[in-house]
PDB file of C-alpha atoms in Angstrom:
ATOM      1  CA  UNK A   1     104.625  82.447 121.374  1.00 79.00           C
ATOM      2  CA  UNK A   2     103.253  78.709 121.193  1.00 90.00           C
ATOM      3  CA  UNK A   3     103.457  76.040 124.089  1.00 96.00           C
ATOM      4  CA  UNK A   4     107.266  74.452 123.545  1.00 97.00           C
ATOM      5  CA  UNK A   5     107.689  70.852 123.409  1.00 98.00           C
ATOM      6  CA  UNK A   6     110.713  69.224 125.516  1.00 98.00           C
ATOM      7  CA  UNK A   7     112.875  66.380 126.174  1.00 98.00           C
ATOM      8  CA  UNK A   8     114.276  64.759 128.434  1.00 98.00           C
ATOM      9  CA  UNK A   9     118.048  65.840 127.117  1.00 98.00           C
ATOM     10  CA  UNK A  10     116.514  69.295 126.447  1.00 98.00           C
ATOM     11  CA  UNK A  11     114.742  70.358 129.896  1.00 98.00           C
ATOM     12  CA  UNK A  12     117.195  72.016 131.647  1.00 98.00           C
ATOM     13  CA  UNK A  13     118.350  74.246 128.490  1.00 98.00           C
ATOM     14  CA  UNK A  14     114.392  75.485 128.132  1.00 97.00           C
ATOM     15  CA  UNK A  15     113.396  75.338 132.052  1.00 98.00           C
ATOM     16  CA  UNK A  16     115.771  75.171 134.545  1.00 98.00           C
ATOM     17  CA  UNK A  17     118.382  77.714 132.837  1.00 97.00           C
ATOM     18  CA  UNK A  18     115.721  79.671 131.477  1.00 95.00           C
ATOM     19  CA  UNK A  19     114.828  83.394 132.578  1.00 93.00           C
ATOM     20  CA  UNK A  20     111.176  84.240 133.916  1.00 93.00           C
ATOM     21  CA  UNK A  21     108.496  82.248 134.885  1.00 95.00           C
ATOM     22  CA  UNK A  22     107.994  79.254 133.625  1.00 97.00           C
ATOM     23  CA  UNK A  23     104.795  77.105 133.482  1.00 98.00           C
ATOM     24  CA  UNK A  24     105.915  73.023 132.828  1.00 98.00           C
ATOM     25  CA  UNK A  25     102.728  70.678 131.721  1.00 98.00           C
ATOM     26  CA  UNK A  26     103.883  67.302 132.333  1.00 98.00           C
ATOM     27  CA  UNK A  27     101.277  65.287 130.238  1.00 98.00           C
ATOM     28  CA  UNK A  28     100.698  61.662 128.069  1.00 98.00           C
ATOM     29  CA  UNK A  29      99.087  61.159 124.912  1.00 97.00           C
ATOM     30  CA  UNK A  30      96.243  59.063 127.097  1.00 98.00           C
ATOM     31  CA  UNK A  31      95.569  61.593 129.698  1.00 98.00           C
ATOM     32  CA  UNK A  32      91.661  62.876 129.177  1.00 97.00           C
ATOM     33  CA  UNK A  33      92.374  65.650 131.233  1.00 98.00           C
ATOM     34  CA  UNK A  34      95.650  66.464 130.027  1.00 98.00           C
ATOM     35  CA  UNK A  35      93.391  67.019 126.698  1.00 97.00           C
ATOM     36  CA  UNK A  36      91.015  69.504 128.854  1.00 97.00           C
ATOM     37  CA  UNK A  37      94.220  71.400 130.176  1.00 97.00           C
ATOM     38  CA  UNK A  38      95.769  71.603 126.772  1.00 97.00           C
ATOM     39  CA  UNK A  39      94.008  74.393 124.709  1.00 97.00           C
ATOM     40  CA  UNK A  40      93.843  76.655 127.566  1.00 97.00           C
ATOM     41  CA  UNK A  41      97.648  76.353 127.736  1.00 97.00           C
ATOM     42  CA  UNK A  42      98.245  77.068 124.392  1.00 96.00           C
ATOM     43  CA  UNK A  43      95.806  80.202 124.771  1.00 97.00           C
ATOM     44  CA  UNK A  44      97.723  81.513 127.515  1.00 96.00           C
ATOM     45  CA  UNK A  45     100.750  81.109 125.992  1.00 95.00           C
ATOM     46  CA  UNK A  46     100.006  83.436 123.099  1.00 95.00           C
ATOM     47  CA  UNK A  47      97.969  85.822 125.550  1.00 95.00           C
ATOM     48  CA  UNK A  48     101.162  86.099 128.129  1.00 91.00           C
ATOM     49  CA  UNK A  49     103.636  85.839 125.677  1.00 89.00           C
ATOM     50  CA  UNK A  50     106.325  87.429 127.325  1.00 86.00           C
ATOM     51  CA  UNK A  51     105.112  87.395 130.644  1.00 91.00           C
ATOM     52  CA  UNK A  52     105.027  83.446 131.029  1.00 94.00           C
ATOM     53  CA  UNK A  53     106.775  80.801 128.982  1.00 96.00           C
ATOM     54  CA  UNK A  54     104.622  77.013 128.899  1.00 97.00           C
ATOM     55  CA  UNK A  55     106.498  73.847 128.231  1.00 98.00           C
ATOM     56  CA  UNK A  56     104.836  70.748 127.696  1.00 98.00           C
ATOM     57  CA  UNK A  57     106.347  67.334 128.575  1.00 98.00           C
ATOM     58  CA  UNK A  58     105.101  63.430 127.501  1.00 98.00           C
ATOM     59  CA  UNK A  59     106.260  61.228 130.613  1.00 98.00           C
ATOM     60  CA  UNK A  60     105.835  58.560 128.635  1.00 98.00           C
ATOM     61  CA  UNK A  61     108.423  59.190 126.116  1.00 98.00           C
ATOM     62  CA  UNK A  62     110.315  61.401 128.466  1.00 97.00           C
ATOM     63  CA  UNK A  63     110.406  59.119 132.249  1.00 97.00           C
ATOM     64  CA  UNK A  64     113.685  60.743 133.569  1.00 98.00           C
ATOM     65  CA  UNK A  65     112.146  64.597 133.650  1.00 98.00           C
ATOM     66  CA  UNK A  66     109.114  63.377 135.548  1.00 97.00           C
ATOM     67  CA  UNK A  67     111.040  61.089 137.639  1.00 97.00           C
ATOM     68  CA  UNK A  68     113.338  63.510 138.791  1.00 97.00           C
ATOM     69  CA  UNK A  69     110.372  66.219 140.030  1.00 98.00           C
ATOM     70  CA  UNK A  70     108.075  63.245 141.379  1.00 97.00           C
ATOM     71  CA  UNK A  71     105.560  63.221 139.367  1.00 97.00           C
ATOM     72  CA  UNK A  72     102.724  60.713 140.453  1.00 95.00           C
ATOM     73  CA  UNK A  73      99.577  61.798 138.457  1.00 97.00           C
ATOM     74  CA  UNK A  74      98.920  63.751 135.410  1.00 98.00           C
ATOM     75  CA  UNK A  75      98.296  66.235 134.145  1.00 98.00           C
ATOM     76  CA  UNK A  76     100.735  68.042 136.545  1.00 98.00           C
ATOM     77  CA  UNK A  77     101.376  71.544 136.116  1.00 98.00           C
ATOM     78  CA  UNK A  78     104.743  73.112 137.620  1.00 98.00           C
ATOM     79  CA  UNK A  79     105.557  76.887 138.156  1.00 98.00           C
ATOM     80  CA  UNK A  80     109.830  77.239 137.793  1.00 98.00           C
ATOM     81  CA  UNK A  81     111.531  80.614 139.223  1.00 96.00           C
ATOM     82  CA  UNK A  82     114.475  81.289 138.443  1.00 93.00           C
ATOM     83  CA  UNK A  83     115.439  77.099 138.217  1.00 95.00           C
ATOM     84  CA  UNK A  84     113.299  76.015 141.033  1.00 96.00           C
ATOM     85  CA  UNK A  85     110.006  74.968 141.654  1.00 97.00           C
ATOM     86  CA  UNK A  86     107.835  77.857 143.036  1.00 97.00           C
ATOM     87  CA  UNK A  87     104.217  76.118 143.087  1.00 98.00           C
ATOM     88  CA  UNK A  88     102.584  72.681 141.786  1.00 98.00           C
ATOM     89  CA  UNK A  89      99.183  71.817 140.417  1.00 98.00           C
ATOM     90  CA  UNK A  90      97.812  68.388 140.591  1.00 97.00           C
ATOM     91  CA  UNK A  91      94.680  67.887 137.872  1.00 97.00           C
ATOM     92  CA  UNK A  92      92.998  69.604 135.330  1.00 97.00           C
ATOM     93  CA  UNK A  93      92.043  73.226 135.693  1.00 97.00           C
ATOM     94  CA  UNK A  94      89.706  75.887 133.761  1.00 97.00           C
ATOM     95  CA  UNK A  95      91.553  78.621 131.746  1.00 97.00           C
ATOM     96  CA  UNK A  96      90.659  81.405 134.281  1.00 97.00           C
ATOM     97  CA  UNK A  97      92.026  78.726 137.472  1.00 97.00           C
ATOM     98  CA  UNK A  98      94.995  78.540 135.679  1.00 97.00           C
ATOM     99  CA  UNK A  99      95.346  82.330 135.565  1.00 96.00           C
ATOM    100  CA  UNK A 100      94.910  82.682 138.919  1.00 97.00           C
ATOM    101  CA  UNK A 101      97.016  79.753 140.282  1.00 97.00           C
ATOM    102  CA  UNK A 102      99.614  81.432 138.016  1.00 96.00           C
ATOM    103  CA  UNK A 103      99.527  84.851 139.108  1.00 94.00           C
ATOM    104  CA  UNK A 104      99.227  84.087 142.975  1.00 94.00           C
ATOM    105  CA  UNK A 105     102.428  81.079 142.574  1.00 91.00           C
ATOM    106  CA  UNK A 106     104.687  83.141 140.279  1.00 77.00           C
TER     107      UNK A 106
END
């Protein structure tokens, strides 16, 4: 499975009523590390497919989502159980951080 794209009017449907765990990459087209973070999401994705689900979010075309969860800086990476929050990242990470921030938050 690929990284999913959301909206603002979609989030809920694909995160908060969604089963598993759930890794949410608020981003912005301008963000240089957002850029880093990126490919190593979209790795993961297809390596845990099944295991994790990764949606990706634009704050700038998409304020209310970020808003609501208090996002300050990007990129900002949120772990969702079950509908809440379980963990949250602040800045760019390398593949195998991600991995591990994942499997010890999850």
């Amino acid at each position: 499975m690929s990284v999913i794209d959301t909206t603002d009017d979609k989030f809920d449907e694909d995160v908060i009523q969604a089963e598993g765990t759930i890794v949410v990459d608020f981003w912005a087209e301008w963000c240089g590390p957002c850029k880093q973070v990126s490919p190593h999401l979209e790795a993961l994705a297809k390596e845990k497919d099944g295991d994790i689900k990764i949606v990706k979010i634009n704050v700038d075309e998409n304020p209310m989502t970020s808003g609501r969860f208090g996002v300050r800086g990007l990129p900002t990476l949120m772990i969702f159980n079950g509908g809440k929050v379980a963990a949250t990242h602040l800045g760019a990470m390398s593949k195998s951080r991600i991995e591990e921030w994942i499997s010890e938050s999850a």
